[in-house]
Short mmCIF file of C-alpha atoms and ligand atoms in Angstrom, two decimals:
data_model
loop_
_atom_site.label_atom_id
_atom_site.label_comp_id
_atom_site.label_asym_id
_atom_site.label_seq_id
_atom_site.Cartn_x
_atom_site.Cartn_y
_atom_site.Cartn_z
CA MET A 1122 -42.48 -69.72 20.12
CA PRO A 1123 -44.84 -71.25 17.50
CA THR A 1124 -43.85 -69.98 14.05
CA VAL A 1125 -46.20 -69.93 11.08
CA ARG A 1126 -44.49 -70.08 7.70
CA LEU A 1127 -46.79 -68.91 4.93
CA ALA A 1128 -46.21 -69.94 1.32
CA SER A 1129 -46.09 -66.35 0.00
CA GLU A 1130 -46.55 -62.72 0.99
CA THR A 1131 -50.20 -62.87 -0.11
CA ASP A 1132 -51.05 -66.40 1.08
CA PHE A 1133 -54.48 -65.63 2.50
CA GLN A 1134 -55.61 -69.24 2.48
CA GLY A 1135 -52.49 -70.28 4.45
CA TRP A 1136 -53.01 -67.46 6.95
CA ARG A 1137 -56.68 -68.47 7.45
CA GLU A 1138 -55.84 -72.11 8.11
CA ALA A 1139 -53.01 -71.29 10.49
CA ALA A 1140 -55.02 -68.64 12.35
CA ARG A 1141 -57.91 -71.05 12.76
CA ALA A 1142 -55.60 -73.74 14.18
CA LEU A 1143 -53.88 -71.30 16.54
CA ARG A 1144 -57.11 -69.92 17.87
CA SER A 1145 -58.64 -73.38 18.36
CA SER A 1146 -55.52 -74.35 20.31
CA GLN A 1147 -55.79 -71.16 22.40
CA VAL A 1148 -52.37 -69.87 21.29
CA ALA A 1149 -52.29 -66.17 22.22
CA PRO A 1150 -51.27 -63.60 19.56
CA GLU A 1151 -48.24 -62.40 21.50
CA ALA A 1152 -46.91 -65.97 21.58
CA THR A 1153 -46.92 -66.39 17.77
CA LEU A 1154 -44.44 -65.48 15.06
CA TRP A 1155 -45.51 -65.08 11.44
CA THR A 1156 -43.15 -65.35 8.54
CA VAL A 1157 -43.06 -66.17 4.83
CA ASP A 1158 -41.13 -69.06 3.28
CA GLY A 1159 -37.62 -67.85 2.46
CA ALA A 1160 -38.05 -64.67 4.51
CA GLY A 1161 -35.99 -65.77 7.53
CA GLY A 1162 -37.78 -65.58 10.87
CA ASP A 1163 -37.13 -67.55 14.06
CA LEU A 1164 -35.15 -70.58 12.86
CA PHE A 1165 -35.47 -72.24 16.22
CA GLY A 1166 -39.17 -71.64 16.69
CA GLU A 1167 -41.56 -74.56 17.03
CA ALA A 1168 -43.95 -75.32 14.21
CA ALA A 1169 -47.44 -73.90 14.73
CA PRO A 1170 -50.02 -76.41 15.93
CA SER A 1171 -52.40 -78.23 13.62
CA PRO A 1172 -56.08 -77.68 14.32
CA ALA A 1173 -56.87 -79.24 17.71
CA ALA A 1174 -59.03 -82.32 17.33
CA GLY A 1175 -62.46 -81.78 18.84
CA ALA A 1176 -61.80 -78.05 19.45
CA PRO A 1177 -65.00 -76.00 19.40
CA ALA A 1178 -65.79 -74.54 15.96
CA PHE A 1179 -66.02 -70.77 15.78
CA THR A 1180 -67.29 -68.37 13.17
CA VAL A 1181 -66.06 -64.89 12.27
CA PRO A 1182 -68.07 -62.05 10.75
CA ARG A 1183 -67.93 -61.84 6.95
CA GLU A 1184 -66.84 -58.23 7.41
CA PHE A 1185 -63.63 -59.49 9.04
CA VAL A 1186 -62.89 -61.92 6.21
CA GLU A 1187 -63.33 -59.11 3.67
CA LEU A 1188 -61.12 -56.78 5.69
CA ALA A 1189 -58.42 -59.45 6.10
CA ASP A 1190 -58.51 -60.25 2.39
CA ARG A 1191 -57.44 -56.63 1.72
CA VAL A 1192 -55.10 -56.10 4.68
CA ILE A 1193 -52.98 -59.09 3.73
CA LEU A 1194 -51.97 -57.27 0.53
CA HIS A 1195 -50.42 -54.38 2.51
CA ARG A 1196 -46.62 -54.23 2.55
CA SER A 1197 -46.37 -53.85 6.32
CA ASP A 1198 -44.61 -56.79 8.04
CA GLU A 1199 -47.06 -56.37 10.86
CA ARG A 1200 -50.15 -57.38 8.89
CA PHE A 1201 -50.33 -61.14 9.69
CA ALA A 1202 -49.94 -60.57 13.43
CA LEU A 1203 -52.36 -57.64 13.39
CA LEU A 1204 -55.02 -59.79 11.72
CA TYR A 1205 -54.50 -62.65 14.13
CA ARG A 1206 -54.78 -60.24 17.06
CA LEU A 1207 -58.10 -59.02 15.67
CA LEU A 1208 -59.31 -62.58 15.15
CA TRP A 1209 -58.31 -63.49 18.68
CA ARG A 1210 -60.05 -60.45 20.17
CA LEU A 1211 -63.22 -61.06 18.13
CA GLY A 1212 -63.75 -64.20 20.24
CA ARG A 1213 -64.29 -62.01 23.31
CA GLU A 1214 -65.38 -58.76 21.64
CA PRO A 1215 -67.78 -59.72 18.83
CA ASP A 1216 -68.53 -56.04 18.01
CA LEU A 1217 -64.87 -55.07 17.84
CA LEU A 1218 -64.92 -54.07 14.15
CA ARG A 1219 -67.52 -51.44 14.90
CA ILE A 1220 -65.22 -49.66 17.38
CA HIS A 1221 -63.45 -47.45 14.91
CA SER A 1222 -61.37 -45.75 17.60
CA ASP A 1223 -59.73 -49.04 18.59
CA PRO A 1224 -56.04 -48.84 17.53
CA ASP A 1225 -56.02 -52.35 15.95
CA VAL A 1226 -59.25 -51.72 14.05
CA GLN A 1227 -58.02 -48.31 12.97
CA LYS A 1228 -54.74 -49.71 11.73
CA ALA A 1229 -56.39 -52.57 9.80
CA GLN A 1230 -58.90 -50.23 8.18
CA GLY A 1231 -56.09 -47.85 7.23
CA PHE A 1232 -54.17 -50.75 5.63
CA ALA A 1233 -57.28 -51.85 3.70
CA LYS A 1234 -57.84 -48.31 2.44
CA ALA A 1235 -54.23 -47.98 1.29
CA VAL A 1236 -54.54 -51.29 -0.58
CA GLY A 1237 -57.75 -50.11 -2.29
CA LEU A 1238 -56.02 -46.91 -3.35
CA ALA A 1239 -53.01 -48.80 -4.69
CA ALA A 1240 -55.35 -50.97 -6.80
CA HIS A 1241 -57.05 -47.86 -8.15
CA LYS A 1242 -53.71 -46.30 -9.08
CA MET A 1243 -52.61 -49.50 -10.77
CA LYS A 1244 -55.72 -49.48 -12.97
CA ALA A 1245 -55.01 -45.87 -13.90
CA PHE A 1246 -51.25 -45.94 -14.40
CA VAL A 1247 -50.30 -49.24 -16.03
CA ARG A 1248 -48.92 -48.39 -19.50
CA PHE A 1249 -48.40 -51.23 -21.97
CA ARG A 1250 -45.62 -51.30 -24.53
CA LEU A 1251 -45.61 -53.35 -27.67
CA ALA A 1252 -43.25 -56.34 -27.66
CA THR A 1253 -42.54 -58.62 -30.63
CA ASP A 1254 -41.32 -62.20 -30.21
CA PRO A 1255 -38.86 -63.88 -32.66
CA GLU A 1256 -41.81 -65.45 -34.58
CA GLY A 1257 -43.29 -62.00 -35.10
CA GLY A 1258 -46.10 -62.47 -32.54
CA GLU A 1259 -47.13 -59.31 -30.74
CA SER A 1260 -47.95 -58.83 -27.11
CA TYR A 1261 -48.18 -55.93 -24.72
CA VAL A 1262 -45.94 -55.70 -21.73
CA ALA A 1263 -46.06 -53.29 -18.81
CA TRP A 1264 -43.67 -52.77 -15.95
CA PHE A 1265 -45.36 -51.51 -12.80
CA GLU A 1266 -44.38 -51.01 -9.17
CA PRO A 1267 -47.56 -51.07 -7.10
CA ALA A 1268 -47.53 -49.41 -3.69
CA HIS A 1269 -48.95 -52.65 -2.19
CA ARG A 1270 -49.26 -56.24 -3.45
CA VAL A 1271 -52.33 -55.64 -5.60
CA THR A 1272 -51.24 -57.14 -8.91
CA GLU A 1273 -53.24 -60.39 -8.69
CA MET A 1274 -56.23 -58.55 -7.32
CA THR A 1275 -56.34 -56.07 -10.24
CA ALA A 1276 -55.37 -58.55 -12.99
CA PRO A 1277 -59.00 -59.60 -13.72
CA PHE A 1278 -59.81 -55.93 -14.39
CA PHE A 1279 -57.12 -55.78 -17.11
CA ALA A 1280 -58.23 -59.15 -18.54
CA ARG A 1281 -61.80 -57.84 -18.91
CA ARG A 1282 -60.68 -54.51 -20.28
CA PHE A 1283 -58.17 -55.90 -22.82
CA ALA A 1284 -59.84 -59.27 -23.37
CA THR A 1285 -58.52 -59.80 -26.91
CA MET A 1286 -54.96 -58.63 -26.27
CA ASN A 1287 -52.02 -60.82 -25.15
CA PHE A 1288 -50.49 -58.94 -22.27
CA SER A 1289 -48.12 -59.28 -19.36
CA ILE A 1290 -47.89 -57.03 -16.34
CA LEU A 1291 -44.50 -57.40 -14.70
CA THR A 1292 -43.98 -56.25 -11.14
CA PRO A 1293 -41.28 -56.92 -8.52
CA ASP A 1294 -43.81 -59.09 -6.59
CA VAL A 1295 -45.46 -61.25 -9.25
CA CYS A 1296 -46.10 -61.16 -12.99
CA VAL A 1297 -49.47 -61.80 -14.58
CA HIS A 1298 -49.90 -63.00 -18.15
CA TRP A 1299 -53.11 -63.02 -20.15
CA ASP A 1300 -53.31 -65.01 -23.40
CA THR A 1301 -56.93 -63.99 -24.19
CA GLN A 1302 -58.20 -67.13 -22.37
CA ARG A 1303 -56.37 -67.57 -19.10
CA LEU A 1304 -54.60 -65.51 -16.48
CA ALA A 1305 -51.30 -67.02 -15.30
CA VAL A 1306 -49.37 -65.79 -12.27
CA LEU A 1307 -45.58 -66.18 -12.16
CA PRO A 1308 -42.82 -64.94 -9.84
CA GLY A 1309 -41.79 -61.28 -9.83
CA ALA A 1310 -39.50 -59.76 -12.45
CA ASP A 1311 -36.93 -57.07 -12.99
CA PRO A 1312 -37.57 -53.77 -14.84
CA ALA A 1313 -35.05 -54.92 -17.47
CA ASP A 1314 -37.51 -57.68 -18.49
CA ALA A 1315 -39.97 -55.12 -19.91
CA PRO A 1316 -39.40 -53.37 -23.24
CA SER A 1317 -38.43 -49.75 -22.66
CA GLU A 1318 -39.50 -47.51 -25.56
CA ASP A 1319 -41.79 -47.86 -28.53
CA SER A 1320 -44.09 -45.75 -30.60
CA LEU A 1321 -46.93 -46.18 -28.10
CA GLU A 1322 -44.95 -43.95 -25.78
CA ASP A 1323 -45.16 -41.11 -28.30
CA TYR A 1324 -48.84 -41.76 -28.62
CA TRP A 1325 -49.34 -41.49 -24.86
CA ARG A 1326 -47.27 -38.35 -24.69
CA THR A 1327 -49.15 -36.73 -27.58
CA TYR A 1328 -52.44 -37.68 -26.00
CA TYR A 1329 -51.47 -36.38 -22.57
CA ALA A 1330 -50.07 -33.10 -23.92
CA SER A 1331 -53.26 -32.55 -25.89
CA ILE A 1332 -55.64 -33.15 -23.02
CA PHE A 1333 -53.54 -31.05 -20.65
CA ASN A 1334 -55.47 -27.86 -20.09
CA PRO A 1335 -53.18 -25.08 -18.82
CA ALA A 1336 -56.10 -22.91 -17.72
CA ARG A 1337 -57.19 -25.59 -15.27
CA LEU A 1338 -53.77 -26.39 -13.85
CA LYS A 1339 -53.68 -27.20 -10.15
CA VAL A 1340 -50.26 -28.64 -9.44
CA GLY A 1341 -51.13 -29.94 -5.95
CA ALA A 1342 -54.30 -31.71 -7.07
CA MET A 1343 -52.54 -33.21 -10.08
CA GLN A 1344 -49.71 -34.62 -7.97
CA LYS A 1345 -52.22 -36.02 -5.50
CA GLU A 1346 -54.02 -37.91 -8.27
CA MET A 1347 -50.79 -38.92 -10.02
CA PRO A 1348 -48.29 -39.30 -7.14
CA LYS A 1349 -44.63 -38.90 -8.04
CA ARG A 1350 -43.81 -42.52 -7.16
CA TYR A 1351 -45.65 -43.59 -10.36
CA TRP A 1352 -44.01 -41.03 -12.68
CA ARG A 1353 -40.97 -43.18 -13.38
CA ASN A 1354 -42.99 -45.64 -15.46
CA LEU A 1355 -45.37 -43.18 -17.10
CA PRO A 1356 -44.26 -42.00 -20.54
CA GLU A 1357 -46.36 -38.84 -20.23
CA ALA A 1358 -44.83 -37.90 -16.86
CA ARG A 1359 -41.71 -36.69 -18.64
CA LEU A 1360 -43.81 -33.88 -20.05
CA ILE A 1361 -45.22 -32.69 -16.75
CA PRO A 1362 -42.47 -30.27 -15.62
CA GLU A 1363 -42.38 -28.63 -19.05
CA LEU A 1364 -46.15 -28.41 -19.34
CA ILE A 1365 -46.37 -26.82 -15.91
CA ALA A 1366 -43.68 -24.32 -16.86
CA ARG A 1367 -45.46 -23.42 -20.10
CA ALA A 1368 -48.95 -23.31 -18.60
CA GLU A 1369 -48.98 -19.60 -17.87
CA GLY A 1370 -47.96 -18.63 -21.39
CA ARG A 1371 -50.50 -20.98 -22.93
CA THR A 1372 -53.31 -19.55 -20.81
CA ASP A 1373 -52.39 -16.03 -21.99
CA ALA A 1374 -52.39 -17.27 -25.59
CA MET A 1375 -55.89 -18.75 -25.15
CA VAL A 1376 -57.19 -15.48 -23.77
CA SER A 1377 -55.60 -13.45 -26.56
CA GLN A 1378 -57.20 -15.78 -29.12
CA ALA A 1379 -60.65 -14.54 -28.12
CA PRO A 1380 -62.52 -13.43 -31.23
CA SER A 1381 -61.90 -9.88 -32.48
CA THR A 1382 -64.85 -7.52 -32.98
CA PRO A 1383 -66.26 -7.69 -36.52
CA SER A 1384 -67.57 -4.70 -38.54
CA ARG A 1385 -71.07 -3.28 -37.95
CA ARG A 1386 -72.43 -4.64 -41.24
CA VAL A 1387 -71.21 -8.11 -40.36
CA MET A 1388 -72.68 -7.80 -36.89
CA ARG A 1389 -76.11 -6.83 -38.25
CA ALA A 1390 -76.23 -9.77 -40.66
CA ALA A 1391 -74.98 -12.18 -38.06
CA GLN A 1392 -77.37 -10.90 -35.43
CA ARG A 1393 -80.42 -11.52 -37.59
CA ALA A 1394 -79.18 -14.95 -38.59
CA SER A 1395 -78.42 -15.95 -35.04
CA ARG A 1396 -81.87 -15.13 -33.63
CA ASP A 1397 -84.37 -15.63 -36.40
CA ALA A 1398 -84.91 -19.31 -37.14
CA SER A 1399 -86.82 -18.51 -40.35
CA TYR A 1400 -84.15 -16.18 -41.71
CA ASP A 1401 -82.99 -17.52 -45.08
CA GLY A 1402 -79.39 -16.56 -44.48
CA GLU A 1403 -78.50 -15.22 -47.92
CA ALA A 1404 -77.07 -12.13 -46.25
CA VAL A 1405 -74.40 -14.27 -44.60
CA THR A 1406 -71.90 -14.44 -47.40
CA THR A 1407 -68.48 -14.62 -45.77
CA LEU A 1408 -66.77 -16.87 -43.28
CA GLU A 1409 -66.19 -13.81 -41.12
CA GLU A 1410 -69.97 -13.34 -40.89
CA VAL A 1411 -70.45 -16.98 -40.03
CA HIS A 1412 -67.84 -16.65 -37.30
CA ALA A 1413 -69.45 -13.53 -35.83
CA GLY A 1414 -72.95 -15.01 -36.11
CA VAL A 1415 -71.93 -18.19 -34.33
CA GLN A 1416 -70.63 -16.08 -31.41
CA MET A 1417 -74.04 -14.48 -31.02
CA CYS A 1418 -76.13 -17.49 -31.90
CA ARG A 1419 -79.29 -18.10 -29.87
CA ARG A 1420 -80.93 -20.58 -32.23
CA CYS A 1421 -80.76 -23.17 -29.45
CA ASP A 1422 -79.70 -23.09 -25.79
CA LEU A 1423 -76.23 -24.55 -26.11
CA TYR A 1424 -74.58 -21.11 -26.12
CA ARG A 1425 -75.47 -20.75 -22.40
CA ASP A 1426 -72.82 -23.11 -21.05
CA ALA A 1427 -70.15 -22.77 -23.72
CA THR A 1428 -67.16 -20.41 -23.56
CA GLN A 1429 -67.62 -19.41 -27.19
CA GLY A 1430 -68.98 -20.65 -30.51
CA VAL A 1431 -66.52 -22.54 -32.70
CA SER A 1432 -66.99 -22.02 -36.41
CA GLY A 1433 -65.12 -23.80 -39.20
CA GLU A 1434 -61.52 -23.12 -40.13
CA GLY A 1435 -59.61 -23.41 -43.40
CA PRO A 1436 -59.37 -21.89 -46.87
CA ALA A 1437 -62.58 -20.24 -48.12
CA ARG A 1438 -62.20 -22.23 -51.37
CA ALA A 1439 -61.16 -25.61 -49.97
CA ARG A 1440 -61.87 -28.64 -52.18
CA ILE A 1441 -62.68 -30.78 -49.20
CA MET A 1442 -64.70 -30.09 -46.05
CA PHE A 1443 -64.58 -32.25 -42.92
CA VAL A 1444 -67.53 -32.05 -40.56
CA GLY A 1445 -67.20 -33.28 -36.97
CA GLU A 1446 -69.85 -33.44 -34.27
CA GLN A 1447 -69.26 -30.48 -31.95
CA PRO A 1448 -66.32 -28.77 -30.26
CA GLY A 1449 -64.93 -30.56 -27.22
CA ASP A 1450 -63.52 -29.11 -23.99
CA GLN A 1451 -60.30 -27.86 -25.59
CA GLU A 1452 -61.93 -26.56 -28.75
CA ASP A 1453 -64.38 -24.60 -26.61
CA LEU A 1454 -61.48 -22.90 -24.82
CA ALA A 1455 -59.33 -22.38 -27.90
CA GLY A 1456 -62.21 -21.36 -30.20
CA ARG A 1457 -60.89 -23.67 -32.94
CA PRO A 1458 -62.18 -27.02 -34.22
CA PHE A 1459 -60.31 -30.29 -33.70
CA VAL A 1460 -57.40 -29.16 -31.53
CA GLY A 1461 -57.95 -31.57 -28.59
CA PRO A 1462 -57.35 -35.33 -28.36
CA ALA A 1463 -59.73 -36.15 -31.24
CA GLY A 1464 -57.97 -33.45 -33.27
CA GLN A 1465 -54.59 -35.04 -32.64
CA MET A 1466 -55.92 -38.37 -33.82
CA PHE A 1467 -57.50 -36.67 -36.84
CA ASP A 1468 -54.23 -34.89 -37.73
CA LYS A 1469 -52.30 -38.15 -37.49
CA ALA A 1470 -54.77 -39.92 -39.81
CA LEU A 1471 -54.82 -37.00 -42.26
CA ALA A 1472 -51.03 -37.12 -42.44
CA ALA A 1473 -51.12 -40.91 -42.98
CA ALA A 1474 -53.66 -40.43 -45.78
CA GLY A 1475 -51.62 -37.64 -47.40
CA VAL A 1476 -54.28 -34.97 -46.88
CA PRO A 1477 -52.77 -31.57 -45.95
CA ARG A 1478 -54.96 -30.15 -43.18
CA ASP A 1479 -54.22 -26.59 -44.31
CA GLN A 1480 -55.95 -27.35 -47.63
CA ALA A 1481 -59.11 -28.62 -45.94
CA PHE A 1482 -61.99 -26.77 -44.34
CA VAL A 1483 -62.64 -28.30 -40.93
CA THR A 1484 -65.85 -27.62 -39.07
CA ASN A 1485 -68.56 -29.17 -36.90
CA ALA A 1486 -72.26 -29.96 -37.16
CA VAL A 1487 -72.90 -28.13 -33.88
CA LYS A 1488 -70.90 -25.03 -33.03
CA HIS A 1489 -71.16 -24.94 -29.23
CA PHE A 1490 -69.77 -27.44 -26.73
CA LYS A 1491 -72.58 -29.45 -25.16
CA HIS A 1492 -71.50 -30.96 -21.86
CA GLU A 1493 -72.42 -31.73 -18.30
CA LEU A 1494 -70.36 -30.97 -15.23
CA ARG A 1495 -68.98 -33.90 -13.26
CA GLY A 1496 -67.06 -32.41 -10.39
CA LYS A 1497 -64.78 -29.96 -12.12
CA ARG A 1498 -64.74 -31.86 -15.39
CA ARG A 1499 -66.87 -30.98 -18.37
CA ILE A 1500 -68.08 -34.22 -19.91
CA HIS A 1501 -69.18 -34.28 -23.56
CA LYS A 1502 -72.88 -34.87 -24.24
CA THR A 1503 -74.20 -35.84 -27.64
CA PRO A 1504 -76.34 -33.07 -29.17
CA THR A 1505 -80.02 -33.81 -29.81
CA THR A 1506 -81.55 -33.90 -33.29
CA GLY A 1507 -83.21 -30.54 -32.49
CA GLU A 1508 -79.84 -28.95 -31.69
CA VAL A 1509 -78.26 -30.45 -34.81
CA THR A 1510 -81.14 -29.11 -36.92
CA ALA A 1511 -80.93 -25.62 -35.38
CA CYS A 1512 -77.19 -25.45 -36.02
CA ARG A 1513 -77.41 -26.94 -39.50
CA TRP A 1514 -78.17 -23.44 -40.64
CA TRP A 1515 -74.55 -22.43 -39.97
CA LEU A 1516 -73.13 -25.50 -41.63
CA GLU A 1517 -75.22 -24.77 -44.71
CA ALA A 1518 -73.86 -21.22 -44.76
CA GLU A 1519 -70.31 -22.62 -44.60
CA ARG A 1520 -71.11 -25.09 -47.41
CA ARG A 1521 -72.58 -22.33 -49.56
CA ILE A 1522 -69.53 -20.10 -49.04
CA VAL A 1523 -66.77 -22.70 -49.38
CA ARG A 1524 -68.49 -24.87 -52.04
CA PRO A 1525 -66.24 -27.89 -51.48
CA ARG A 1526 -66.24 -30.75 -53.99
CA VAL A 1527 -66.32 -33.32 -51.21
CA ILE A 1528 -67.89 -33.17 -47.77
CA VAL A 1529 -66.75 -35.80 -45.29
CA ALA A 1530 -69.07 -36.49 -42.36
CA LEU A 1531 -67.08 -37.75 -39.37
CA GLY A 1532 -69.51 -39.94 -37.43
CA GLY A 1533 -73.27 -40.19 -37.06
CA THR A 1534 -74.06 -36.67 -35.82
CA ALA A 1535 -72.13 -35.10 -38.70
CA ALA A 1536 -73.87 -37.44 -41.17
CA LEU A 1537 -77.26 -36.38 -39.79
CA SER A 1538 -76.38 -32.74 -40.35
CA VAL A 1539 -74.71 -33.11 -43.76
CA PHE A 1540 -77.35 -35.46 -45.28
CA GLY A 1541 -80.36 -34.32 -43.25
CA LYS A 1542 -81.10 -37.87 -42.13
CA ALA A 1543 -79.59 -40.58 -39.93
CA LEU A 1544 -77.17 -42.88 -41.82
CA ALA A 1545 -75.40 -46.12 -40.87
CA VAL A 1546 -71.80 -44.91 -41.07
CA SER A 1547 -70.08 -48.31 -41.08
CA LYS A 1548 -72.29 -49.58 -43.96
CA LEU A 1549 -71.82 -46.53 -46.21
CA ARG A 1550 -68.08 -46.05 -45.90
CA GLN A 1551 -66.05 -45.85 -49.12
CA GLN A 1552 -68.99 -44.62 -51.21
CA ALA A 1553 -69.45 -41.31 -53.00
CA LEU A 1554 -72.92 -40.13 -51.99
CA GLN A 1555 -74.47 -37.37 -54.08
CA LEU A 1556 -75.49 -34.21 -52.22
CA PRO A 1557 -77.95 -31.61 -53.58
CA ASP A 1558 -75.33 -28.82 -53.63
CA GLN A 1559 -73.24 -30.64 -56.30
CA ALA A 1560 -70.82 -31.87 -53.69
CA GLN A 1561 -70.10 -35.54 -53.12
CA GLY A 1562 -70.63 -36.83 -49.62
CA VAL A 1563 -68.48 -39.40 -47.80
CA VAL A 1564 -69.13 -40.87 -44.38
CA THR A 1565 -66.56 -42.32 -42.01
CA TYR A 1566 -65.88 -42.76 -38.30
CA HIS A 1567 -65.43 -39.96 -35.85
CA PRO A 1568 -61.84 -39.81 -34.50
CA SER A 1569 -63.15 -39.94 -30.90
CA TYR A 1570 -64.74 -43.28 -31.70
CA LEU A 1571 -61.26 -44.63 -32.46
CA LEU A 1572 -59.91 -43.22 -29.19
CA ARG A 1573 -62.69 -44.85 -27.23
CA LEU A 1574 -62.25 -48.39 -28.61
CA PRO A 1575 -60.84 -50.29 -25.62
CA ASP A 1576 -59.37 -53.15 -27.52
CA HIS A 1577 -56.11 -52.62 -29.35
CA GLU A 1578 -56.91 -54.81 -32.37
CA ALA A 1579 -60.28 -53.19 -32.99
CA ARG A 1580 -58.67 -49.78 -32.67
CA ALA A 1581 -55.91 -50.62 -35.14
CA ARG A 1582 -58.47 -52.00 -37.62
CA ALA A 1583 -60.79 -48.99 -37.33
CA TYR A 1584 -57.84 -46.61 -37.62
CA ALA A 1585 -56.69 -48.30 -40.85
CA GLN A 1586 -60.22 -48.02 -42.26
CA PHE A 1587 -60.40 -44.38 -41.22
CA VAL A 1588 -57.15 -43.63 -43.09
CA GLU A 1589 -58.49 -45.48 -46.16
CA ASP A 1590 -61.67 -43.39 -46.04
CA LEU A 1591 -59.70 -40.15 -45.84
CA LYS A 1592 -57.61 -41.26 -48.84
CA PHE A 1593 -60.78 -42.15 -50.74
CA ALA A 1594 -62.36 -38.76 -50.02
CA TRP A 1595 -59.16 -36.92 -50.98
CA SER A 1596 -59.01 -38.80 -54.29
CA LEU A 1597 -62.64 -37.77 -55.00
CA ALA A 1598 -61.71 -34.16 -54.30
CA GLY A 1599 -59.22 -34.44 -57.18
N1 URA B 2441 -64.90 -33.54 -31.77
C1 URA B 2441 -65.53 -32.94 -32.80
O1 URA B 2441 -66.45 -33.50 -33.37
N2 URA B 2441 -65.11 -31.76 -33.17
C2 URA B 2441 -64.13 -31.13 -32.60
O2 URA B 2441 -63.82 -30.01 -33.01
C3 URA B 2441 -63.48 -31.76 -31.53
C4 URA B 2441 -63.89 -32.98 -31.12
#
C-alpha cells in the first residue's frame, strides 16, 4: 500500500504535495496510508508516487484549502486520510463542502471548529513567568498544553501583543521563541523546562480574586469558558474552589453593606443638593450628608443604571485626598471606592510608596458607575465632561469638608474635575500645582491605565513613575 511519510504532525505543505501526486496518479483514498516521520506506520509499504508526468491539472476550492489548513492541526490520527478522502471526492462532487450532513464534511468541520476553539483558549490562558538567565537577562516563559496543535498558528498573536518582550511558549508539541524581532520554532519541551513560581503568579492570583464577583457566580458557565484541562497551568485556578465556596458569604456581605438610612435633617439637605443644580451646597457639611446625597443624586442620569452612588472614604481630616475617575463594576456593588482590580493596583503602589491608605481620603470625580452592557458584562464607559461637571459639586463638598493639604488627581478625568480644566497628565507629573482652596494639586496616572498597558516594560516603567508620584504627593502632605 502506498505510504506517505510527512515531515511533522502539522506538515501541511507535505500533505498538499503528496495528496496532489496521489490524486493525479488516481490512487484511491482507501489504498493509501498516512504517517509522520518517526511515528511508525507500515514499514513494508511502498513509497507514495511522485506527481504523474503529464497528468491533468486540477484545482480545489479555496474553501477546502482553508478547511484543510485548520483540520491538519487536530490531534486525531484520522485527519490526513479524512482530508485526502474529501479531496478525492471533490473531483466528482464539486459541491461536496456545501453538504453539511455528509459525514466526512461534518467531521472535518467539527475538527476545524475544535482547532479554532483551542487557539482561542490558548490566547486566553497562556500565563508567562519571569525567567532570568545567568547574565541577568530577563525573558518570559510559559508552559502550555493546547488541546490541538495550535501553537505555531497562535504565536503571531503573542508576538504582536507582547512585541517588546522576549518570550518563549513551551508546549509538548513545539516551542516558539520571540526575541522582539523574529519568531523561532523548535521541538517540543517538557514542563520541567519552564520556571514554576514567581511573583507574577501572586499578581495573577490577586488580580483574579479581585475581579471575581461572587454575586455573578455561575459555576457551569465559568467551567465552560475555563475548562478544567487548563487549570493545571493557571496560577489563578488554585483559587477557584475556595472562591466558589466563599461566594455565598461574600454576596451576603455585599447586601448587608447597603447604605443605612440617615437622619431626616441629613436627608433634607442631601435631597436639595441632589436635585437642584444651582444649590450652593453650604448646608452639606458632613461626609454623612455627602454619602446620603450621592445616593439620591439626580444631577445627571448616571444614577439610572448604577446599583448605588459611591462617595469618598477615609478620615474626615485626611492630609491627602486621592481622586479617581468613577466607581467600576466592583465598587458599584460594594459601595466603596477602589476595591476592584484598579484598587488592588492602587493599594500595592500606595504600600510601595509608604502611604498608609487608612490615612488618605479616597474618592472619585464621578460617583456613579457609567457602563454599557455587553452580554452579561458591564463595560466601563468614560464619563462626559457634562457628567464630570455635574458631579464636581459632590467632590467640592468633600474637599470643603476634608480640607486636605494635597489632592492627587489619578488620570485625566480626575484632573478635569479637580482643576476644572483638561490637563496633560504625563507632562505635569511631579509638580505641586496650586489650587484655589489652599490645597496643592498633583497629577499622576490612573491605576487602570497601568493595568491596561499590554507591554511588560512599559507597564513596569509607568508603575515605577506612579509610585514616585505617590511618594512625591505624600512628602508634600508633610
Ligand atoms: N476606578 C476609579 O477611578 N475609581 C474606582 O473607585 C475604581 C476604579
